[in-house]
Tab-separated table of C-alpha atoms in Angstrom:
chain	number	residue	atom	x	y	z
A	1	MET	CA	34.170	10.519	13.445
A	2	ASN	CA	32.789	14.418	13.613
A	3	ILE	CA	29.781	13.854	15.052
A	4	PHE	CA	28.181	16.821	12.605
A	5	ALA	CA	28.685	14.523	9.789
A	6	LEU	CA	25.775	12.487	11.366
A	7	GLY	CA	23.116	14.366	10.552
A	8	PRO	CA	23.781	14.526	6.717
A	9	LEU	CA	24.769	10.817	6.662
A	10	ILE	CA	21.545	9.689	8.328
A	11	THR	CA	19.795	11.835	5.785
A	12	SER	CA	21.147	10.583	2.777
A	13	ILE	CA	20.498	7.136	4.008
A	14	LEU	CA	16.849	7.809	4.808
A	15	THR	CA	16.627	9.868	1.207
A	16	ILE	CA	18.177	6.743	-1.139
A	17	VAL	CA	15.548	4.674	1.007
A	18	PHE	CA	12.105	6.407	0.608
A	19	GLY	CA	13.596	7.076	-3.096
A	20	ALA	CA	14.002	3.866	-4.005
A	21	PHE	CA	10.746	2.968	-2.329
A	22	VAL	CA	8.830	5.246	-4.202
A	23	PHE	CA	10.305	4.283	-7.467
A	24	PHE	CA	9.625	0.232	-7.052
A	25	ARG	CA	6.044	1.095	-6.058
A	26	ASN	CA	5.592	1.343	-9.692
A	27	THR	CA	8.252	1.590	-11.873
A	28	SER	CA	6.586	3.001	-14.831
A	29	VAL	CA	4.971	5.559	-13.459
A	30	LYS	CA	7.027	8.662	-14.308
A	31	LEU	CA	6.030	10.464	-11.131
A	32	ASN	CA	7.544	8.197	-9.281
A	33	ARG	CA	10.693	8.281	-11.586
A	34	LEU	CA	11.388	11.980	-11.519
A	35	PHE	CA	10.968	11.360	-7.373
A	36	PHE	CA	14.246	8.914	-7.351
A	37	LEU	CA	16.179	10.945	-9.207
A	38	MET	CA	15.141	14.215	-7.060
A	39	SER	CA	15.763	11.893	-4.190
A	40	LEU	CA	19.219	10.495	-5.973
A	41	CYS	CA	20.117	13.887	-6.024
A	42	VAL	CA	19.958	14.943	-2.529
A	43	PHE	CA	21.609	11.731	-1.917
A	44	VAL	CA	24.723	12.694	-3.610
A	45	TRP	CA	24.746	16.470	-1.874
A	46	SER	CA	23.702	15.217	1.351
A	47	PHE	CA	26.562	12.155	1.581
A	48	SER	CA	29.433	14.281	-0.323
A	49	TYR	CA	28.648	16.778	2.541
A	50	SER	CA	28.795	14.267	5.616
A	51	GLN	CA	32.073	13.535	4.042
A	52	MET	CA	33.358	16.995	3.516
A	53	TYR	CA	32.411	17.838	7.207
A	54	ASN	CA	34.223	14.878	8.100
A	55	THR	CA	37.778	15.633	6.479
A	56	ASN	CA	40.211	16.840	8.609
A	57	ASN	CA	42.807	19.183	7.933
A	58	ASN	CA	42.838	18.148	3.990
A	59	ASP	CA	41.394	20.828	2.602
A	60	ALA	CA	41.573	19.428	-1.858
A	61	LEU	CA	39.974	16.523	0.107
A	62	ALA	CA	37.046	18.628	1.562
A	63	LEU	CA	36.731	20.768	-1.852
A	64	PHE	CA	36.550	17.623	-3.953
A	65	TRP	CA	33.390	16.322	-1.550
A	66	ALA	CA	32.202	19.737	-2.221
A	67	ARG	CA	32.357	19.752	-6.062
A	68	ILE	CA	30.860	16.387	-5.805
A	69	GLY	CA	27.923	17.219	-3.657
A	70	PHE	CA	27.272	20.216	-6.006
A	71	MET	CA	26.722	17.382	-8.632
A	72	GLY	CA	23.394	16.420	-7.658
A	73	VAL	CA	23.041	20.445	-6.181
A	74	VAL	CA	22.897	21.530	-9.347
A	75	PHE	CA	20.225	19.388	-10.598
A	76	ILE	CA	17.481	19.288	-8.325
A	77	PRO	CA	15.379	22.670	-9.238
A	78	VAL	CA	15.054	21.189	-13.063
A	79	PHE	CA	14.125	17.704	-11.405
A	80	SER	CA	11.793	19.403	-9.443
A	81	TRP	CA	10.163	21.734	-12.323
A	82	HIS	CA	9.695	18.112	-14.391
A	83	PHE	CA	8.181	16.270	-11.357
A	84	ILE	CA	5.170	19.603	-10.694
A	85	LYS	CA	4.556	19.720	-14.635
A	86	THR	CA	3.965	16.253	-14.864
A	87	ALA	CA	2.438	16.040	-11.330
A	88	LEU	CA	0.287	19.154	-12.541
A	89	ARG	CA	-0.553	17.351	-16.238
A	90	LEU	CA	0.683	21.125	-17.864
A	91	LYS	CA	1.569	21.566	-20.838
A	92	ARG	CA	5.217	21.765	-21.280
A	93	ARG	CA	6.876	23.385	-24.830
A	94	LYS	CA	10.080	20.632	-25.524
A	95	SER	CA	12.536	23.661	-26.393
A	96	THR	CA	11.610	25.220	-22.654
A	97	GLY	CA	12.649	22.006	-21.050
A	98	VAL	CA	15.346	20.774	-23.145
A	99	SER	CA	16.649	24.919	-21.864
A	100	ILE	CA	16.306	24.031	-18.766
A	101	TYR	CA	17.769	20.930	-18.563
A	102	LEU	CA	21.421	22.214	-20.893
A	103	VAL	CA	21.799	24.895	-18.029
A	104	SER	CA	21.808	22.376	-15.157
A	105	CYS	CA	24.859	20.664	-17.215
A	106	ALA	CA	26.549	24.181	-17.635
A	107	PHE	CA	26.568	24.566	-14.152
A	108	LEU	CA	27.243	21.391	-13.349
A	109	ILE	CA	30.870	21.852	-15.609
A	110	ILE	CA	31.391	25.002	-14.010
A	111	SER	CA	30.905	23.356	-10.947
A	112	GLN	CA	34.156	21.620	-11.190
A	113	THR	CA	36.219	24.665	-11.393
A	114	ASP	CA	37.287	27.777	-8.967
A	115	LEU	CA	34.542	30.229	-10.551
A	116	PHE	CA	32.105	28.362	-8.693
A	117	MET	CA	34.410	27.506	-5.573
A	118	LYS	CA	37.812	28.870	-5.254
A	119	GLY	CA	38.692	26.965	-2.050
A	120	MET	CA	37.695	25.829	1.475
A	121	TYR	CA	36.943	28.183	4.765
A	122	HIS	CA	39.128	26.553	7.387
A	123	LYS	CA	36.337	24.542	9.628
A	124	TYR	CA	33.280	26.582	11.354
A	125	PHE	CA	32.727	25.000	14.252
A	126	TRP	CA	30.847	21.690	11.885
A	127	GLY	CA	33.741	21.116	9.567
A	128	TYR	CA	34.902	22.811	6.510
A	129	TYR	CA	32.619	24.492	3.773
A	130	PRO	CA	33.272	25.403	0.033
A	131	ILE	CA	34.179	29.414	-0.459
A	132	ALA	CA	32.166	31.132	-3.038
A	133	GLY	CA	32.979	32.209	-6.783
A	134	PRO	CA	32.359	34.673	-9.352
A	135	ALA	CA	29.635	32.364	-11.004
A	136	TYR	CA	28.346	31.046	-7.571
A	137	ILE	CA	25.621	34.162	-7.463
A	138	PHE	CA	24.479	33.217	-10.767
A	139	PHE	CA	23.378	30.126	-10.050
A	140	ALA	CA	21.734	30.808	-6.543
A	141	LEU	CA	20.010	33.265	-9.050
A	142	PHE	CA	18.791	30.582	-10.859
A	143	PHE	CA	17.880	27.884	-8.409
A	144	SER	CA	15.853	30.830	-6.483
A	145	LEU	CA	13.717	31.718	-9.906
A	146	MET	CA	12.887	28.747	-10.588
A	147	PHE	CA	11.551	27.617	-6.994
A	148	ILE	CA	9.063	30.898	-7.545
A	149	LYS	CA	7.743	29.676	-10.949
A	150	ILE	CA	6.950	25.867	-9.135
A	151	VAL	CA	5.269	27.428	-6.151
A	152	PHE	CA	3.720	29.917	-8.467
A	153	LEU	CA	2.557	26.810	-11.025
A	154	ILE	CA	1.173	25.106	-7.830
A	155	PHE	CA	-0.411	28.057	-6.484
A	156	MET	CA	-1.905	29.066	-9.887
A	157	ASP	CA	-3.159	25.633	-10.164
A	158	LEU	CA	-4.577	25.354	-6.561
A	159	GLN	CA	-6.803	28.282	-7.052
A	160	LYS	CA	-8.398	26.318	-10.214
A	161	LYS	CA	-9.242	23.666	-8.789
A	162	LYS	CA	-9.954	23.712	-5.002
A	163	GLU	CA	-13.724	24.460	-5.705
A	164	LEU	CA	-14.298	21.610	-8.421
A	165	LEU	CA	-11.784	19.192	-7.058
A	166	PRO	CA	-11.231	19.441	-3.545
A	167	LEU	CA	-9.152	16.373	-3.032
A	168	GLU	CA	-7.012	17.149	-5.829
A	169	ALA	CA	-6.546	20.688	-4.608
A	170	ASN	CA	-5.688	18.466	-1.185
A	171	ARG	CA	-2.821	17.210	-2.969
A	172	LEU	CA	-1.494	20.674	-4.220
A	173	LYS	CA	-1.643	22.052	-0.608
A	174	TYR	CA	0.376	19.119	0.429
A	175	ILE	CA	2.903	19.440	-2.162
A	176	LEU	CA	3.384	23.627	-1.658
A	177	PHE	CA	3.250	22.666	2.389
A	178	GLY	CA	6.646	20.850	0.745
A	179	PHE	CA	8.225	23.487	-0.851
A	180	GLY	CA	7.618	25.951	2.016
A	181	ILE	CA	9.227	23.154	4.091
A	182	ALA	CA	12.131	23.670	1.118
A	183	ALA	CA	12.099	26.876	1.250
A	184	THR	CA	13.957	27.293	4.891
A	185	SER	CA	17.147	25.838	2.958
A	186	ILE	CA	18.232	29.011	1.906
A	187	VAL	CA	19.812	29.294	4.880
A	188	ASP	CA	22.574	27.039	3.524
A	189	TYR	CA	23.833	29.834	1.032
A	190	PHE	CA	25.120	32.150	4.103
A	191	GLN	CA	28.063	29.959	5.288
A	192	ASN	CA	30.024	30.225	1.250
A	193	TYR	CA	29.936	34.024	2.070
A	194	GLY	CA	31.764	33.616	5.744
A	195	PHE	CA	28.716	33.910	8.131
A	196	GLU	CA	28.759	30.934	10.538
A	197	ILE	CA	25.369	29.764	10.799
A	198	TYR	CA	24.590	26.115	11.192
A	199	PRO	CA	24.023	24.907	7.429
A	200	TRP	CA	20.356	22.652	8.216
A	201	GLY	CA	19.249	22.501	5.081
A	202	TYR	CA	19.596	18.921	4.990
A	203	LEU	CA	16.707	18.425	7.266
A	204	SER	CA	14.487	20.926	4.979
A	205	ALA	CA	15.333	18.708	2.124
A	206	LEU	CA	14.278	15.592	3.912
A	207	GLY	CA	11.002	16.925	5.322
A	208	TRP	CA	10.234	18.824	1.698
A	209	LEU	CA	10.831	14.831	-0.183
A	210	LEU	CA	8.931	13.186	2.744
A	211	CYS	CA	5.714	15.754	1.483
A	212	MET	CA	6.404	14.955	-2.350
A	213	GLY	CA	6.438	11.048	-1.705
A	214	TRP	CA	3.615	10.665	-0.064
A	215	ALA	CA	2.191	13.523	-2.723
A	216	SER	CA	2.942	10.944	-5.462
A	217	ILE	CA	1.877	7.380	-4.172
A	218	LYS	CA	-0.472	8.447	-0.930
A	219	TYR	CA	-2.282	11.833	-1.894
A	220	GLN	CA	-6.052	10.282	-1.733
A	221	LEU	CA	-5.367	8.759	1.435
A	222	MET	CA	-3.796	11.648	3.310
A	223	ASP	CA	-5.420	14.808	5.342
A	224	LEU	CA	-3.146	17.581	4.981
A	225	THR	CA	-3.595	18.477	7.981
A	226	VAL	CA	-2.368	14.977	9.788
A	227	ALA	CA	0.457	15.091	7.411
A	228	ILE	CA	1.548	18.503	8.832
A	229	THR	CA	1.223	17.773	12.313
A	230	ARG	CA	3.189	14.612	11.081
A	231	THR	CA	5.760	16.169	9.960
A	232	GLY	CA	6.265	18.510	12.778
A	233	ILE	CA	6.309	16.111	15.326
A	234	PHE	CA	8.893	14.057	12.955
A	235	LEU	CA	10.947	16.981	12.754
A	236	ALA	CA	11.095	18.647	16.521
A	237	VAL	CA	11.595	14.642	17.969
A	238	TYR	CA	14.918	13.939	15.155
A	239	THR	CA	15.606	17.712	15.588
A	240	LEU	CA	16.094	17.042	19.501
A	241	VAL	CA	18.215	13.655	19.115
A	242	LEU	CA	20.184	15.094	16.650
A	243	GLY	CA	20.601	18.472	18.361
A	244	ILE	CA	21.367	17.307	21.919
A	245	PRO	CA	24.263	15.150	20.611
A	246	PHE	CA	25.508	18.275	18.694
A	247	ALA	CA	25.269	20.968	21.362
A	248	VAL	CA	26.795	18.310	24.197
A	249	ALA	CA	29.966	18.065	21.909
A	250	PHE	CA	29.928	21.724	21.117
A	251	PHE	CA	29.568	22.916	24.476
A	252	LEU	CA	31.147	20.475	26.709
A	253	LYS	CA	34.056	19.336	24.180
A	254	ASN	CA	36.524	20.936	26.401
A	255	TYR	CA	35.146	19.227	29.694
A	256	LEU	CA	34.909	15.934	27.477
A	257	ILE	CA	38.461	16.240	26.721
A	258	GLY	CA	39.254	16.739	30.328
A	259	ILE	CA	37.714	13.409	31.602
A	260	PHE	CA	38.090	10.850	28.704
A	261	ASP	CA	40.899	12.374	26.746
A	262	LEU	CA	41.187	11.500	22.826
A	263	ASN	CA	37.751	9.380	23.401
A	264	TRP	CA	35.680	12.663	24.407
A	265	TRP	CA	33.328	12.399	20.721
A	266	MET	CA	31.898	8.536	22.250
A	267	VAL	CA	29.626	10.569	25.359
A	268	PRO	CA	27.882	12.011	22.420
A	269	LEU	CA	27.517	8.839	20.526
A	270	ALA	CA	26.420	7.005	22.927
A	271	LEU	CA	23.568	10.160	23.824
A	272	MET	CA	22.433	10.599	20.055
A	273	ALA	CA	22.796	6.005	20.035
A	274	ALA	CA	20.373	6.083	23.242
A	275	LEU	CA	18.104	9.315	21.981
A	276	ALA	CA	18.133	7.720	18.329
A	277	THR	CA	16.861	4.284	20.180
A	278	ILE	CA	13.755	5.937	21.937
A	279	GLY	CA	13.109	8.504	19.078
A	280	PRO	CA	10.598	6.470	17.861
A	281	TYR	CA	8.613	5.520	20.630
A	282	ILE	CA	8.069	9.136	21.880
A	283	TYR	CA	7.300	9.619	17.726
A	284	ILE	CA	4.150	7.200	17.532
A	285	TYR	CA	3.489	8.378	21.035
A	286	LEU	CA	2.867	11.875	20.271
A	287	GLU	CA	1.784	11.210	16.883
A	288	ARG	CA	-1.238	9.085	18.031
A	289	LYS	CA	-1.772	11.710	21.086
A	290	ALA	CA	-1.810	14.660	18.148
A	291	GLU	CA	-4.099	12.562	15.742
A	292	ASN	CA	-6.524	11.822	18.687
A	293	ARG	CA	-7.040	15.381	18.331
A	294	LEU	CA	-7.111	16.465	14.786
A	295	LEU	CA	-9.138	13.468	13.955
A	296	LYS	CA	-12.034	13.663	16.844
A	297	GLU	CA	-14.615	14.128	14.263
A	298	GLN	CA	-13.397	12.013	12.142
A	299	LYS	CA	-13.638	9.455	14.452
A	300	ARG	CA	-17.175	10.279	16.001
A	301	TYR	CA	-18.621	10.006	12.220
A	302	GLN	CA	-17.097	7.074	11.863
A	303	ASP	CA	-18.385	5.682	15.402
A	304	VAL	CA	-22.013	6.504	13.995
A	305	LEU	CA	-21.881	5.087	10.303
A	306	LYS	CA	-20.085	1.779	12.583
A	307	GLN	CA	-23.300	1.611	14.962
A	308	ALA	CA	-25.882	2.600	11.319
A	309	ALA	CA	-24.377	-0.394	10.060
A	310	ILE	CA	-25.293	-2.908	12.857
A	311	GLY	CA	-28.755	-1.742	13.027
A	312	MET	CA	-29.294	-1.679	9.463
A	313	THR	CA	-30.243	-4.944	9.232
A	314	ARG	CA	-33.336	-4.680	11.515
A	315	VAL	CA	-34.855	-2.063	8.462
A	316	ARG	CA	-36.979	-3.985	6.606
A	317	ASN	CA	-38.458	-1.663	3.573
A	318	LEU	CA	-35.976	-1.272	0.868
A	319	ARG	CA	-36.583	2.275	0.062
A	320	LYS	CA	-36.631	3.303	3.510
A	321	LEU	CA	-33.412	1.563	3.997
A	322	LEU	CA	-31.980	2.863	1.256
A	323	ASP	CA	-33.499	6.276	1.804
A	324	LEU	CA	-31.786	5.745	5.680
A	325	THR	CA	-28.360	5.155	4.166
A	326	VAL	CA	-27.771	8.055	1.984
A	327	HIS	CA	-29.209	10.552	4.625
A	328	ILE	CA	-26.984	9.345	7.202
A	329	ILE	CA	-23.612	9.603	5.086
A	330	THR	CA	-24.263	12.906	3.899
A	331	LYS	CA	-25.359	14.200	6.591
A	332	ILE	CA	-23.450	12.782	9.296
A	333	VAL	CA	-20.451	12.430	6.651
A	334	ARG	CA	-21.003	15.930	5.408
A	335	ILE	CA	-20.959	14.736	2.251
A	336	SER	CA	-21.491	16.514	-0.812
A	337	TYR	CA	-24.012	13.780	-2.424
A	338	ALA	CA	-24.354	10.048	-2.110
A	339	SER	CA	-26.512	7.366	-4.151
A	340	VAL	CA	-27.353	3.605	-4.626
A	341	TYR	CA	-27.412	1.788	-7.238
A	342	LEU	CA	-28.750	-1.725	-6.843
A	343	HIS	CA	-28.377	-5.073	-9.969
A	344	ASN	CA	-31.618	-5.563	-12.049
A	345	ARG	CA	-32.025	-9.000	-12.814
A	346	GLU	CA	-34.417	-8.498	-15.296
A	347	THR	CA	-32.686	-5.415	-17.272
A	348	ASP	CA	-28.919	-6.549	-16.012
A	349	GLU	CA	-27.673	-3.714	-15.293
A	350	TYR	CA	-27.361	-1.669	-11.801
A	351	VAL	CA	-30.130	1.120	-11.429
A	352	LEU	CA	-30.055	4.106	-9.693
A	353	LYS	CA	-32.346	3.797	-6.623
A	354	VAL	CA	-32.003	6.875	-4.086
A	355	GLY	CA	-29.571	9.644	-4.288
A	356	ARG	CA	-29.527	12.839	-1.893
A	357	GLY	CA	-27.782	15.655	-2.066
A	358	ASN	CA	-26.832	18.913	-4.366
A	359	LYS	CA	-25.997	17.130	-7.636
A	360	LYS	CA	-28.560	17.940	-10.698
A	361	HIS	CA	-28.402	15.104	-12.765
A	362	TYR	CA	-28.051	11.900	-12.108
A	363	LEU	CA	-26.488	8.802	-14.161
A	364	PRO	CA	-29.955	6.541	-14.132
A	365	ALA	CA	-28.278	3.427	-15.311
A	366	VAL	CA	-25.174	1.478	-14.782
A	367	ALA	CA	-25.048	-1.327	-17.723
A	368	PHE	CA	-23.359	-5.006	-16.354
A	369	ASP	CA	-20.493	-5.001	-18.953
A	370	THR	CA	-19.260	-1.464	-18.622
A	371	ALA	CA	-15.308	-0.969	-16.977
A	372	LEU	CA	-16.520	-0.085	-14.024
A	373	ILE	CA	-18.536	-3.532	-13.027
A	374	ALA	CA	-15.340	-5.438	-14.062
A	375	TRP	CA	-13.180	-3.379	-12.208
A	376	LEU	CA	-15.224	-3.938	-9.016
A	377	LEU	CA	-15.896	-7.697	-9.759
A	378	SER	CA	-12.471	-7.664	-10.206
A	379	LEU	CA	-10.837	-6.188	-6.960
A	380	ARG	CA	-13.629	-6.028	-4.589
A	381	GLN	CA	-12.034	-2.691	-3.172
A	382	PRO	CA	-13.126	0.935	-2.879
A	383	LEU	CA	-12.465	2.896	-6.493
A	384	ILE	CA	-10.667	6.076	-5.744
A	385	TYR	CA	-11.075	8.803	-8.677
A	386	GLU	CA	-7.880	10.897	-8.070
A	387	GLU	CA	-6.180	7.508	-8.279
A	388	ILE	CA	-7.857	6.610	-11.760
A	389	LYS	CA	-6.620	10.271	-13.377
A	390	ARG	CA	-3.434	9.847	-11.915
A	391	ARG	CA	-3.772	6.130	-13.965
A	392	VAL	CA	-5.000	7.919	-16.724
A	393	GLN	CA	-2.062	9.639	-17.131
A	394	ASP	CA	0.757	7.214	-16.349
A	395	SER	CA	-1.015	4.297	-18.503
A	396	PRO	CA	-1.445	3.661	-22.105
A	397	ASP	CA	-4.636	1.127	-20.887
A	398	LEU	CA	-8.083	2.354	-22.378
A	399	THR	CA	-9.644	1.123	-19.168
A	400	TYR	CA	-8.743	3.786	-17.224
A	401	ARG	CA	-9.811	6.419	-19.245
A	402	ASP	CA	-12.849	4.599	-19.335
A	403	LEU	CA	-13.305	4.472	-15.629
A	404	GLU	CA	-12.495	8.234	-14.995
A	405	GLN	CA	-15.209	9.380	-17.931
A	406	LEU	CA	-17.867	6.799	-16.199
A	407	MET	CA	-17.024	8.035	-12.276
A	408	TYR	CA	-16.999	11.927	-13.557
A	409	SER	CA	-20.591	10.991	-15.405
A	410	LEU	CA	-21.352	9.493	-11.671
A	411	GLY	CA	-20.112	12.368	-10.342
A	412	ALA	CA	-18.145	9.907	-7.937
A	413	SER	CA	-15.114	10.701	-5.639
A	414	VAL	CA	-15.299	7.257	-4.129
A	415	ILE	CA	-17.456	3.895	-4.904
A	416	ILE	CA	-17.692	1.888	-2.555
A	417	PRO	CA	-18.854	-2.145	-3.642
A	418	SER	CA	-21.353	-4.007	-2.089
A	419	PHE	CA	-20.454	-7.380	-2.166
A	420	LEU	CA	-22.866	-10.556	-0.898
A	421	GLU	CA	-20.679	-13.808	-1.041
A	422	ASP	CA	-19.509	-12.938	-4.885
A	423	THR	CA	-22.195	-11.022	-5.952
A	424	LEU	CA	-22.062	-7.731	-6.670
A	425	LEU	CA	-25.431	-6.645	-4.996
A	426	GLY	CA	-24.524	-2.739	-6.037
A	427	PHE	CA	-22.611	0.190	-4.950
A	428	LEU	CA	-21.913	3.334	-3.562
A	429	VAL	CA	-21.217	6.573	-4.961
A	430	LEU	CA	-20.076	9.160	-2.618
A	431	GLY	CA	-18.826	12.859	-3.761
A	432	HIS	CA	-16.219	15.298	-2.401
A	433	LYS	CA	-16.588	15.795	1.386
A	434	LEU	CA	-18.186	19.561	1.982
A	435	SER	CA	-15.194	20.107	4.519
A	436	GLY	CA	-13.108	20.186	1.450
A	437	ASN	CA	-10.870	17.332	3.079
A	438	ILE	CA	-10.089	13.681	1.961
A	439	TYR	CA	-11.270	10.545	2.400
A	440	THR	CA	-8.581	8.717	4.820
A	441	PRO	CA	-7.441	4.688	4.912
A	442	ASP	CA	-10.277	4.583	7.872
A	443	ASP	CA	-12.817	6.257	6.154
A	444	LEU	CA	-12.469	3.523	3.219
A	445	ASN	CA	-12.807	0.659	5.994
A	446	VAL	CA	-15.477	1.831	7.617
A	447	PHE	CA	-17.757	2.558	4.296
A	448	SER	CA	-16.696	-0.767	3.119
A	449	VAL	CA	-18.204	-2.495	6.495
A	450	LEU	CA	-21.443	-0.359	5.610
A	451	ALA	CA	-21.589	-1.298	2.613
A	452	SER	CA	-21.046	-5.109	3.638
A	453	GLN	CA	-23.804	-4.743	6.063
A	454	ALA	CA	-25.961	-3.549	3.783
A	455	ALA	CA	-25.714	-5.879	1.062
A	456	LEU	CA	-26.767	-8.045	4.224
A	457	ALA	CA	-29.581	-5.913	4.596
A	458	ILE	CA	-30.683	-5.301	1.180
A	459	GLU	CA	-30.859	-8.991	0.573
A	460	ASN	CA	-32.935	-9.270	3.769
A	461	ALA	CA	-35.160	-6.604	2.605
A	462	GLN	CA	-35.714	-8.058	-0.776
A	463	PHE	CA	-36.585	-11.556	0.564
A	464	TYR	CA	-38.845	-9.988	3.747
A	465	GLU	CA	-40.514	-7.717	0.320
A	466	GLU	CA	-40.979	-10.847	-2.247
A	467	ALA	CA	-42.176	-12.919	1.071
A	468	LYS	CA	-44.636	-10.787	1.888
A	469	GLU	CA	-45.858	-10.512	-2.015
A	470	MET	CA	-45.795	-14.277	-2.360
A	471	GLN	CA	-48.139	-14.327	1.078
A	472	GLU	CA	-50.211	-11.327	-0.459
A	473	GLN	CA	-50.359	-13.674	-3.791
A	474	ILE	CA	-51.304	-16.470	-1.840
A	475	ALA	CA	-54.028	-14.673	0.574
A	476	GLN	CA	-55.415	-13.562	-2.930
A	477	ALA	CA	-55.609	-17.114	-4.568
A	478	GLU	CA	-57.025	-18.244	-1.040
A	479	LYS	CA	-59.806	-15.236	-1.585
A	480	MET	CA	-60.428	-15.969	-5.169
A	481	ALA	CA	-60.748	-19.777	-4.292
A	482	THR	CA	-63.416	-18.940	-1.547
A	483	ILE	CA	-65.594	-16.911	-3.648
A	484	GLY	CA	-65.380	-19.689	-6.221
A	485	THR	CA	-66.501	-22.477	-3.518
A	486	MET	CA	-69.027	-19.755	-1.735
A	487	ALA	CA	-70.610	-19.055	-6.391
A	488	ASP	CA	-70.664	-22.758	-7.353
A	489	GLY	CA	-72.529	-23.102	-3.849
A	490	LEU	CA	-74.928	-20.250	-4.025
A	491	SER	CA	-75.402	-21.395	-8.737
A	492	HIS	CA	-76.596	-24.656	-7.199
A	493	GLN	CA	-79.077	-23.221	-4.814
A	494	ILE	CA	-80.164	-21.378	-7.283
A	495	ASN	CA	-80.420	-24.331	-9.589
A	496	ASN	CA	-82.583	-25.949	-7.106
A	497	ARG	CA	-84.963	-22.857	-6.316
A	498	PHE	CA	-85.535	-22.601	-9.713
A	499	TYR	CA	-86.011	-26.723	-10.648
A	500	ALA	CA	-88.932	-26.362	-8.063
A	501	LEU	CA	-90.233	-23.798	-9.232
A	502	SER	CA	-90.190	-25.572	-13.060
A	503	LEU	CA	-92.055	-28.474	-11.225
A	504	ILE	CA	-94.843	-26.072	-9.751
A	505	ALA	CA	-95.188	-24.665	-12.968
A	506	GLY	CA	-95.404	-27.682	-14.462
A	507	ASP	CA	-98.214	-29.204	-11.951
A	508	THR	CA	-99.585	-25.937	-12.388
């Protein structure tokens, strides 16, 4: 087993597993289907090249695997273009799409001829590699132009959305970062012209797919800085896991042969197995350290919100409680605006009670029979605007369109329901963060806890106010009863005086 063939082989396995994971999360979503096709292309390329590297003294077999590999490579640019067009919701001309697919099919046919690959270089230090034919340069130009076009589309869309839709902009930055990783795979072209530079493009493709995959299924819950850090740590750790055994095999091969003879390859293989075993633990440790440092501010305001949630039940004035809630959220988390809607039993609608921030027009009330209330009652989970927008595109269900329009009217990036047992007392509307960052899973969990505590505090405040009002009514009734009794006694005394005067008048 060629030690250098293990890297592409492991990448191919990870790629197809991750592609299948994204695809089967929701097979009806077009983005997921396109992502799986991109993953399949990278799988075919990586697996075939691992077999090519592992070929021993057989030019024909190595050339066979090289041509199989390019059956995947030629479709990477067109599937990527289709993926980005769909992700950005850009209209595409049918003729343009057909033309690009036809060009890819033409390169697929040519890649199986000597015009594309005219032979094999006889073993670089990592194994065989194909010699470029005269048509190869045209494919390289086509790939480069498609890549530039895709990056330009992402960048232009990012400029439009970074002010109005900060969460969408964060997603685009994530995708752009993925294509930045993909750009490093350009190194794989030089070997076709005789340059002995190790082709690490399979690692670039893996990093690119990780970014694309998370952008398509979890983009609204992933901070770009954290994503870059995680990817960087992952690449650093597994570059060492794969690189150290490769270095041992390359620099110490003769020494190991002198000691272990034909079984010399077992040493770097055992080293790789050992490093692969401890690699995940190193990655988890470094990831936690890095995230604690990066998310220090986020964890600080989350702790403040948790303390605020605990102290809410002590506030008995409802108006003061609601004002305090939106004030803490907007100031501590630095949100553009926040508002609270509570259920009104008399009108059977959710009425705006308090709002704070830079939103000029608040929706005064939300009817009970709207799609928003039905959704919150059914799922009892935070509702995220970006997720609803994606579902509008992927699903013909008009419910998602109604939800999107209502959330847009509310100016909501996130809506947090506030339940007391099975009763939806109200909901909290949150605008976008002023920092442009997104709401992470930890944020949503903390806000959900805050909403639950707020429901209990609101119920207590309402009960206290109702009890206070009732006590005032009773006191008023007792006061009136006392006045009535006093008036009755006074009238009796007056009547007695008048009776005495009437007798005196009669005697007189």
